[in-house]
Coordinates of C-alpha atoms in Angstrom, one line a residue:
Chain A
X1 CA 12.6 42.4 -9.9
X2 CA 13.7 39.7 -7.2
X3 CA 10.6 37.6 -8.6
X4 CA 11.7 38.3 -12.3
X5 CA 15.4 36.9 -10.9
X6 CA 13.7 34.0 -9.1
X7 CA 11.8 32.9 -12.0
X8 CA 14.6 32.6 -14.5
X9 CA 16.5 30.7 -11.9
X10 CA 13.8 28.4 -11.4
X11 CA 13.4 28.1 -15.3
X12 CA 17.0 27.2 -15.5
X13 CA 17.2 24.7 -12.6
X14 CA 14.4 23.3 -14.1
X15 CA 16.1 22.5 -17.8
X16 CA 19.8 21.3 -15.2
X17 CA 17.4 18.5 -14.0
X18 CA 16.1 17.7 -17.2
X19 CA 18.7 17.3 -19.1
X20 CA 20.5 15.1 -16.5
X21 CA 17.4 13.3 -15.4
X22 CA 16.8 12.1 -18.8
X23 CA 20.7 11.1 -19.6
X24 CA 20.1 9.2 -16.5
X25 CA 16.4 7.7 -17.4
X26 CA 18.3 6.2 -20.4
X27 CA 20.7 4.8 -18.5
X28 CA 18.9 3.2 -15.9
X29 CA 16.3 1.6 -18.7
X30 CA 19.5 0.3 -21.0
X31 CA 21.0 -1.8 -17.5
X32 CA 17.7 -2.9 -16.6
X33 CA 16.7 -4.3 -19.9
X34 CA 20.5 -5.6 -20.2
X35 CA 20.1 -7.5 -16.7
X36 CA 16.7 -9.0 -17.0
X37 CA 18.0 -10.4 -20.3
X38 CA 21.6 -11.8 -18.6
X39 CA 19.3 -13.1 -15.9
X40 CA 16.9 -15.1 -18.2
X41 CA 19.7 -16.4 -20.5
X42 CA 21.2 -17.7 -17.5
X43 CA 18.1 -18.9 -16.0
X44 CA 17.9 -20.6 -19.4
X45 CA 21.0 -22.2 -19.7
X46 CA 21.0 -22.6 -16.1
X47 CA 18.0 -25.1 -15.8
X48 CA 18.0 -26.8 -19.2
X49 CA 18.6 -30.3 -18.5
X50 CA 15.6 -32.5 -18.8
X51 CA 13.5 -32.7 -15.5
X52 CA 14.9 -29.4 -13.6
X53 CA 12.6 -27.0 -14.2
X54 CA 11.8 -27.1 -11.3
X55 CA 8.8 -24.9 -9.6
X56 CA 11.1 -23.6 -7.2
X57 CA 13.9 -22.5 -9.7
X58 CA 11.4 -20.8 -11.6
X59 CA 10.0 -19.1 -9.1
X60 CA 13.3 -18.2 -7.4
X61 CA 13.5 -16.4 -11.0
X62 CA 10.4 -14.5 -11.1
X63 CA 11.3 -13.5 -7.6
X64 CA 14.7 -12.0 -8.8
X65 CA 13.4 -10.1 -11.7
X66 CA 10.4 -8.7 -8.9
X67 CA 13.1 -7.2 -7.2
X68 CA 14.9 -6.4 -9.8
X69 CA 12.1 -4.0 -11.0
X70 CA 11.6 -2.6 -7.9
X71 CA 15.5 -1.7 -7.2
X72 CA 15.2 -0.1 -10.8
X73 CA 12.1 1.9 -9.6
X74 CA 14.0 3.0 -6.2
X75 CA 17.0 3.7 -8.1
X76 CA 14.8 6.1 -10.4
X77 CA 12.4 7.5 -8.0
X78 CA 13.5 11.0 -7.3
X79 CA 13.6 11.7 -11.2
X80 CA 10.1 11.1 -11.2
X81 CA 7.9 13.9 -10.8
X82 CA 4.9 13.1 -8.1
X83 CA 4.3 15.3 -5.7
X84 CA 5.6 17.3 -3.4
X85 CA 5.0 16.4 0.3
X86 CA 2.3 18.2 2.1
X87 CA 4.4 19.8 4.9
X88 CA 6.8 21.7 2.3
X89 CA 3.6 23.4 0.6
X90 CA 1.7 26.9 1.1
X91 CA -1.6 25.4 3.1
X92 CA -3.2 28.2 0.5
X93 CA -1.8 27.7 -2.7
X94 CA -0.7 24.3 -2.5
X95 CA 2.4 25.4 -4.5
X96 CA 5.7 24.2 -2.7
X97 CA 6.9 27.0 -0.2
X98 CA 9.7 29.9 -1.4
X99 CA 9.1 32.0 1.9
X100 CA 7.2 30.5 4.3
X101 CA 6.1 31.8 7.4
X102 CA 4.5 30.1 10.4
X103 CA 1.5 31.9 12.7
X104 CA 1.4 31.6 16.5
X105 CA -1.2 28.7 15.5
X106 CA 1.5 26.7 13.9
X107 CA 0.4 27.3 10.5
X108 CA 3.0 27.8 7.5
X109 CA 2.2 29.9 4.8
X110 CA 3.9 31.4 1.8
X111 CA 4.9 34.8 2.9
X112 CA 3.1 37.2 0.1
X113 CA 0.1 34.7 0.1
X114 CA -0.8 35.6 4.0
X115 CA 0.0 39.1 3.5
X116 CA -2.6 39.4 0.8
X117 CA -4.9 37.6 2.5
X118 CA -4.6 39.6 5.7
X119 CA -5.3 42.7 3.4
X120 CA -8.0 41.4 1.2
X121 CA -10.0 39.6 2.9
X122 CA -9.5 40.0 6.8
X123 CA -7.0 39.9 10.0
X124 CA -7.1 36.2 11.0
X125 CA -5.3 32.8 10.0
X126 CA -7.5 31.4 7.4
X127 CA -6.9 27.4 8.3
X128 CA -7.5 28.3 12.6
X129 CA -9.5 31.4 12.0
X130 CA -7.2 32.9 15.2
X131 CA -7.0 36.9 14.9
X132 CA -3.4 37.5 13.0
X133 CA -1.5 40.5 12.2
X134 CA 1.6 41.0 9.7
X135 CA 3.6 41.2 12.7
X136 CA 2.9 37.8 14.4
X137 CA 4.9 36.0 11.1
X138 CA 7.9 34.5 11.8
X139 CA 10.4 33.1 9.2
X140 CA 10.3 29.4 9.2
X141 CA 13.8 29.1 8.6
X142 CA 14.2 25.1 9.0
X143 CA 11.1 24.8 6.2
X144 CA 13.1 27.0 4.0
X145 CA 15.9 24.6 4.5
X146 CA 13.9 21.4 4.4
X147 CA 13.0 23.0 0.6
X148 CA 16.1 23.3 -0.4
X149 CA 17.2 19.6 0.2
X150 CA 13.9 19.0 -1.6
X151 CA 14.5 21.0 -4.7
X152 CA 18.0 19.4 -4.5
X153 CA 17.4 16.5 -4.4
X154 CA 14.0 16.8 -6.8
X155 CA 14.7 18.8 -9.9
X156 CA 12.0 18.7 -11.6
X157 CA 9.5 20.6 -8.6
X158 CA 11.1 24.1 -9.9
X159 CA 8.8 23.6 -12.8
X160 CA 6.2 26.1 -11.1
X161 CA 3.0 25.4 -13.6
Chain B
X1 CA -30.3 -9.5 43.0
X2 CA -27.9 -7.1 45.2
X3 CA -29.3 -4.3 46.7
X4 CA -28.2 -0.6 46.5
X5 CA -26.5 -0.6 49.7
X6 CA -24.5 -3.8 49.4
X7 CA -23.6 -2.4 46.1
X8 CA -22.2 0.7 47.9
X9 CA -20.1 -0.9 50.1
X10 CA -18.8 -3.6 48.1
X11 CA -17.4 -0.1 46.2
X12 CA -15.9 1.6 49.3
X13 CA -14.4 -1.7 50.1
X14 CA -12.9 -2.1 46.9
X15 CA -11.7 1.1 47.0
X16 CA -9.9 0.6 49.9
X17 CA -8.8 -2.6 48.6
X18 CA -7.4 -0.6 45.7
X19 CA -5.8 1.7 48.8
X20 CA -4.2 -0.8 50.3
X21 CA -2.7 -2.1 47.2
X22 CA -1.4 1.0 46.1
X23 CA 0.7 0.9 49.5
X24 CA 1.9 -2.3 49.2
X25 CA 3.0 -1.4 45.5
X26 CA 5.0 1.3 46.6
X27 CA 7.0 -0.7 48.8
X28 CA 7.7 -2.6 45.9
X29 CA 5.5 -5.9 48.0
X30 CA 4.3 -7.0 44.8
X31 CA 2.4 -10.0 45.5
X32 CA 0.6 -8.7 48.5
X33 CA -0.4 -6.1 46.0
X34 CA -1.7 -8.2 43.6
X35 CA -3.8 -9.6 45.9
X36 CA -4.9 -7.1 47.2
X37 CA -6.0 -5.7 43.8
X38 CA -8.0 -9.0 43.0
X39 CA -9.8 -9.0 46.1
X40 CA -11.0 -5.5 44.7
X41 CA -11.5 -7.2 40.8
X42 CA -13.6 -9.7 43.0
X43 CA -15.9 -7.4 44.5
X44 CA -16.2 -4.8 41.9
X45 CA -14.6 -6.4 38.4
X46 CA -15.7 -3.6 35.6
X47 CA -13.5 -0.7 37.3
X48 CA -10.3 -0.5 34.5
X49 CA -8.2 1.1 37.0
X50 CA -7.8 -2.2 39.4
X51 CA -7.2 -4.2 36.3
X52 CA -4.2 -1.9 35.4
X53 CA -3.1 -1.6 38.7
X54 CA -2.6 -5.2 38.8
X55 CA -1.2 -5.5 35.1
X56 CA 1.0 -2.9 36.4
X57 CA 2.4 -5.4 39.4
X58 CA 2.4 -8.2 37.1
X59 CA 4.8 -6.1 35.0
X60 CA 7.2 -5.8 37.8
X61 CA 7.3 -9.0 38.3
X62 CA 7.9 -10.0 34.1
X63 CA 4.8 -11.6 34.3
X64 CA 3.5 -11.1 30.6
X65 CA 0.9 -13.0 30.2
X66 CA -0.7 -12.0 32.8
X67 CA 0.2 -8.3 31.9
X68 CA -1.4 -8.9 28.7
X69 CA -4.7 -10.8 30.4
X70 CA -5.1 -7.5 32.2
X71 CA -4.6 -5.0 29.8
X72 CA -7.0 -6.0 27.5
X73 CA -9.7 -6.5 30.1
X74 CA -9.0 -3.1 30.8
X75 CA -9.3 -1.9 27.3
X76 CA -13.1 -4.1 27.3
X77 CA -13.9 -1.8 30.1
X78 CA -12.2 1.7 29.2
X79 CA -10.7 2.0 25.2
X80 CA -8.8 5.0 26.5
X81 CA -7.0 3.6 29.6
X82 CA -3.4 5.5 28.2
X83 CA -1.5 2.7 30.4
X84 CA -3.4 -0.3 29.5
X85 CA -2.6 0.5 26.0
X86 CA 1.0 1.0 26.9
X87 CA 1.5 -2.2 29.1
X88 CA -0.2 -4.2 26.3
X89 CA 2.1 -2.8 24.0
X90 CA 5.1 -3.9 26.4
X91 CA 3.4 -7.5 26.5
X92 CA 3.3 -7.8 23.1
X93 CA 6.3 -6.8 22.6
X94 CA 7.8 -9.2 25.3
X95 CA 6.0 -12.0 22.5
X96 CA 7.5 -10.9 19.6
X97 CA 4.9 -9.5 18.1
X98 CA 6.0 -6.0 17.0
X99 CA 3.3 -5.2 14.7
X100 CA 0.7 -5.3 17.0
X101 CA 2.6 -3.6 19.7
X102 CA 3.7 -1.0 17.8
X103 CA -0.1 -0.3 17.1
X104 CA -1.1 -0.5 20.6
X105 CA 2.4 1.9 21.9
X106 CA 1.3 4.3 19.2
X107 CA -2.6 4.3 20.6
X108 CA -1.0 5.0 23.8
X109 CA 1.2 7.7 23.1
X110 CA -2.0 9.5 20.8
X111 CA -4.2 9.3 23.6
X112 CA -1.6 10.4 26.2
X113 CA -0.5 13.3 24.4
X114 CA -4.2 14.4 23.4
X115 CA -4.2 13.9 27.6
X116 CA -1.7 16.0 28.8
X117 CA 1.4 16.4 26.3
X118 CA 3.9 17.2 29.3
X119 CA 3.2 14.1 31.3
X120 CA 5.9 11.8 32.0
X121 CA 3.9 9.0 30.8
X122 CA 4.1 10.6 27.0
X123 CA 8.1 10.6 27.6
X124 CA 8.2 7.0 28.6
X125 CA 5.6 5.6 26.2
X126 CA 8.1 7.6 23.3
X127 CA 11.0 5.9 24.4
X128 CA 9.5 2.4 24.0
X129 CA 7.8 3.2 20.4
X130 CA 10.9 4.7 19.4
X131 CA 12.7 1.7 20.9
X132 CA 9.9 -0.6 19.4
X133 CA 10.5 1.1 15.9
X134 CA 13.8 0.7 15.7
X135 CA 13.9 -3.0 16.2
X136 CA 10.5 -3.3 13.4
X137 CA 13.6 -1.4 11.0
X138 CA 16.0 -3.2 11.8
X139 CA 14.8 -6.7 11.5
X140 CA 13.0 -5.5 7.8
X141 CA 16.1 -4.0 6.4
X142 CA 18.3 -7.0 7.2
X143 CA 15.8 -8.7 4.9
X144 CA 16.2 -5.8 2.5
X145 CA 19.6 -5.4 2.4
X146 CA 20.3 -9.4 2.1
X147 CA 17.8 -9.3 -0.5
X148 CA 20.0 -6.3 -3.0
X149 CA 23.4 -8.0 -1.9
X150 CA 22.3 -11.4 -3.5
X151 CA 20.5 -9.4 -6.4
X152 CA 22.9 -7.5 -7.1
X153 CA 25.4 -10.4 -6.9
X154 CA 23.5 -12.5 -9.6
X155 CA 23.3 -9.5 -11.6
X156 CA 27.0 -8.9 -11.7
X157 CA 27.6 -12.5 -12.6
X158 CA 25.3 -12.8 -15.4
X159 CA 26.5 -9.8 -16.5
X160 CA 30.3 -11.1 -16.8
X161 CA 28.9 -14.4 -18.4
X162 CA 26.8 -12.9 -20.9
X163 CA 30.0 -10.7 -21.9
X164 CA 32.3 -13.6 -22.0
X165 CA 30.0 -15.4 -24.4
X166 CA 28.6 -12.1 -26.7
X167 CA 32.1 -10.7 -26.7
X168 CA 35.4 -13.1 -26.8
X169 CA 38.2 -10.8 -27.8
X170 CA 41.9 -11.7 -27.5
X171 CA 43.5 -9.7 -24.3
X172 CA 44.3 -6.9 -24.1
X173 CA 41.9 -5.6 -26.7
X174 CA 40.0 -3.1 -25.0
X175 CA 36.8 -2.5 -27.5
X176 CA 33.7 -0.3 -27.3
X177 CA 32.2 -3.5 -25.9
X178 CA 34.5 -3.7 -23.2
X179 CA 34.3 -0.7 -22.0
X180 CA 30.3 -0.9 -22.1
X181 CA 31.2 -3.8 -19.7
X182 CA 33.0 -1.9 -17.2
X183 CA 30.6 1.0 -17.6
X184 CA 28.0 -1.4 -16.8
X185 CA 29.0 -2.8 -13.9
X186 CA 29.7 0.9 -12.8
X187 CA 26.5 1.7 -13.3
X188 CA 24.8 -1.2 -11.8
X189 CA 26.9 -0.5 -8.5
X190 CA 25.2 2.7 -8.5
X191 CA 21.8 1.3 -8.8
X192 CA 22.2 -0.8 -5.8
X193 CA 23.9 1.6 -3.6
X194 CA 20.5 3.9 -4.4
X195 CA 18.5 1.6 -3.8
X196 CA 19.9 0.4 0.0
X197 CA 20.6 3.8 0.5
X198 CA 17.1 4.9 2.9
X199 CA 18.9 1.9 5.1
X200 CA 22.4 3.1 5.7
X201 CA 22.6 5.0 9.1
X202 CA 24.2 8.7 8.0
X203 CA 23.6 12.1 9.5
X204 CA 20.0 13.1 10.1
X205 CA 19.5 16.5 8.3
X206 CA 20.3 19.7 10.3
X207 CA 16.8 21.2 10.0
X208 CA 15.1 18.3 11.3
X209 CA 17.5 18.4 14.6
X210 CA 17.1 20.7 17.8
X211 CA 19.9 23.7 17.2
X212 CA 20.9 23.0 21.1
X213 CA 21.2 19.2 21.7
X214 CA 21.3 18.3 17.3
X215 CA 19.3 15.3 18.2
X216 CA 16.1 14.9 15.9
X217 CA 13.1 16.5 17.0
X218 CA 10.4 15.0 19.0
X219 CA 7.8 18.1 19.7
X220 CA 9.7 21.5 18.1
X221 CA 8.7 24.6 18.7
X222 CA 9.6 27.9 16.9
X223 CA 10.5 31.5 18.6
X224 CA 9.9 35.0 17.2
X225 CA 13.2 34.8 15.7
X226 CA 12.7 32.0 13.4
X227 CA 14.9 28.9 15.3
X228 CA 13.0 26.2 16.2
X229 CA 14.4 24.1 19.4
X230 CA 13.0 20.7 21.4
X231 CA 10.6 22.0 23.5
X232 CA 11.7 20.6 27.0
X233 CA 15.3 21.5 25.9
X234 CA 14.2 25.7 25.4
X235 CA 12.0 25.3 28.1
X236 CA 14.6 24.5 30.2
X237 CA 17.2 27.0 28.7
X238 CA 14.3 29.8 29.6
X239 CA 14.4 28.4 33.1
X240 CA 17.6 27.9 34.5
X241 CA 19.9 30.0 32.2
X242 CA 17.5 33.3 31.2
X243 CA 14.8 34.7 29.1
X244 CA 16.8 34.5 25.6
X245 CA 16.9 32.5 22.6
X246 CA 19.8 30.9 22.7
X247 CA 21.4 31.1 19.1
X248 CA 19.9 35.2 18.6
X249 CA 20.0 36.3 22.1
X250 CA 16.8 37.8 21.7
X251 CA 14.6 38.4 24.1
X252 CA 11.9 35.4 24.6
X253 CA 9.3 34.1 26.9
X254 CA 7.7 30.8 27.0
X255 CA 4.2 32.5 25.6
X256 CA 6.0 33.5 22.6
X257 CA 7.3 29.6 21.2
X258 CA 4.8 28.2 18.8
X259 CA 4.5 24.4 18.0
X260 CA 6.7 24.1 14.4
X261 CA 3.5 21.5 13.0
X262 CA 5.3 21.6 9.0
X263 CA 8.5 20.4 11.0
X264 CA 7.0 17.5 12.8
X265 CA 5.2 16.6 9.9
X266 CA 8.8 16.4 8.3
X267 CA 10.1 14.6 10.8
X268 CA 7.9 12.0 10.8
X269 CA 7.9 11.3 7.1
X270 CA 12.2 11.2 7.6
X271 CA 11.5 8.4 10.4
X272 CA 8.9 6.5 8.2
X273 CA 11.2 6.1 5.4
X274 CA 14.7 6.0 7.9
X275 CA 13.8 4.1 10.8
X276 CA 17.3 3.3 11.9
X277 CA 16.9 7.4 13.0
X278 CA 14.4 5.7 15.8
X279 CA 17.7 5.4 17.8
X280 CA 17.9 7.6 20.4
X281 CA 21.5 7.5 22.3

């Protein structure tokens, strides 16, 4: 049932970011292609007297629209799905943590994941091979958190395919 | 050619040499020290430790060069000498070049922690990366930030020019264009301000700070209940105020804390993309 719950939320989280992320994609791309145009007009008008196009104006101008694409990309960055830093994933599944757990080896896992592993296929973390029981899992409660501000911050890593 | 036994003593007497210096360094009687440990380079010049010894004095005295001289003659004769790695660090450093001393304080502190991670060298050498760090952030976000402001500052104006000449209305006539304008410009501040914003100082988040001293972590650990604390800050709690954790009041024993590796890692990547958090106060 609380997975059933989890996975409508996630669904719905998912179409939130979209929706905004796309009004603001549009955004973004209408200023940017409305300053690099105001920038070149200038640059145009600018440097039109006979003589003055000078290397190092025009280079001062390729230089500006560099880092005007970059600032651009920046400014879009977190709307852009990549992927999802190492530490905030299952070291099993790969898939970005919803309980995770740590073992007295350090190790962070998602909480069923381990559980069925220790049933399965045998009593010992599978990255350190150390013996492990259920009851040496601890909540890591600061990772939880740390994927929170992620998922906050990264709308589009609810999509769980 | 040299034979065994003159070999053997020239050792014993460099050794002493080595001795003798050690004293004189202690009594902070740096030159007689130095001397004392290049007698000892004389006799026997491919034992790292009298080179660092006398990198070491040389560093007392703010003699860099020399520091540097040392260190990497030490580094010929042992790559893992944790303190001529360190001290070259420092020299280099001392020259202005941070890349390179970055690399060689970071060498430093991986092969002093794969050492012994509780020494006090591995707190010192921290300090100066950290210290180090800071100053590499510092001096490239100036560039950064100088760079937007001037961006964003021809941006505006062609903007407002490019309006002005599409778009003359009489005043007061506040059209679709104009407001597109404003909107514009608001949108454009945003841009910037998320762009600078990995540069601007703010509060580091809680879960990558230690829940006694809220500083951000350097080596956290985890207890049975799930908190995870600095590890010479709980350590500390369990000795000198009792066999709890501090925030559940749960029994817990040193044995019991386990190294938080996901947290580091997230540390880590906060300080790579935030160095102004390299500040420790």
């Amino acid at each position: 049932m609380i997975d059933e719950i989890w996975q409508e939320l996630a669904k719905a989280k998912y179409l939130q970011w979209e929706h905004a992320s796309s009004k603001r994609s549009w955004e973004l791309k209408s200023l940017k292609e409305a300053c690099e145009t105001a920038l070149k007009e200038k640059h145009f008008l600018d440097d039109s007297h006979p003589g003055s196009f000078s290397d190092e104006a025009i280079i001062s101008h390729m230089k500006q629209l560099e880092v005007l694409s970059r600032v651009f990309k920046e400014a879009g960055e977190a709307d852009i799905p990549g992927e999802v830093p190492d530490y905030l994933c299952c070291k099993i599944t790969l898939d970005i943590l919803r309980d995770p757990v740590i073992t007295p080896s350090g190790v962070t896992y998602e909480r069923t994941v381990i559980l069925e592993h220790l049933q399965k296929v045998g009593k010992f973390d599978p990255v350190t091979r150390e013996p492990l029981d259920h009851s040496q899992l601890v909540p890591n409660l600061a990772i939880k958190e740390a994927v929170q501000a992620y998922l906050d911050g990264h709308g589009w890593a609810y999509n769980t395919n | 050619m040299v034979s065994g036994s003159a070999l053997s003593a020239a050792a014993k007497q460099a050794e002493q040499l080595r001795k003798d210096g050690n004293i004189y360094f202690k009594k902070d009687r740096f030159g007689a020290a130095i001397d004392a440990y290049t007698e000892a380079i004389t006799l026997c010049p491919n034992v790292p430790v009298y080179w660092t010894n006398r990198a070491l004095c040389h560093r007392r005295r703010n003699e860099w060069l020399k520091v540097e001289e040392d260190c990497r003659r030490a580094i010929q004769l042992d790559y893992s000498s944790v303190k001529a790695h360190y001290m070259l660090g420092l020299a280099l450093l001392q020259k202005q070049e941070l890349d390179e001393g970055v690399k060689e304080l970071q060498k430093a502190l991986d092969l002093g922690r794969g050492a012994n991670p509780k020494g006090y060298m591995v707190d010192e050498i921290w300090q100066e990366l950290a210290k180090a760090k800071y100053m590499l952030w510092e001096h490239a976000s100036s560039k950064r930030s100088w760079e937007l402001q001037s961006l964003k500052e021809a941006c505006e104006t062609a903007l407002r020019e490019k309006h002005f000449l599409d778009d003359s209305q009489p005043e007061g006539f506040l059209d679709e264009a104009g407001i597109s304008h404003m909107k514009q410009l608001e949108v454009l501040r945003q841009v910037f301000r998320k762009a600078g914003e990995a540069d601007i100082p703010c509060e580091v988040p809680d879960y990558l700070c230690c829940k006694i001293t809220l500083d951000i972590f350097c080596d956290p650990v985890i207890t049975p209940s799930g908190v995870t604390y600095e590890r010479a800050v709980i350590l500390d709690h369990l000795q000198k105020v009792g066999k709890f954790d501090p925030i559940t009041r749960e029994q817990l024993d040193q044995s019991q804390l386990v190294p938080n590796l996901a947290i580091k890692e997230a540390v880590q990547a906060y300080l790579d993309k935030h160095g102004w958090a390299y500040k420790l106060d």
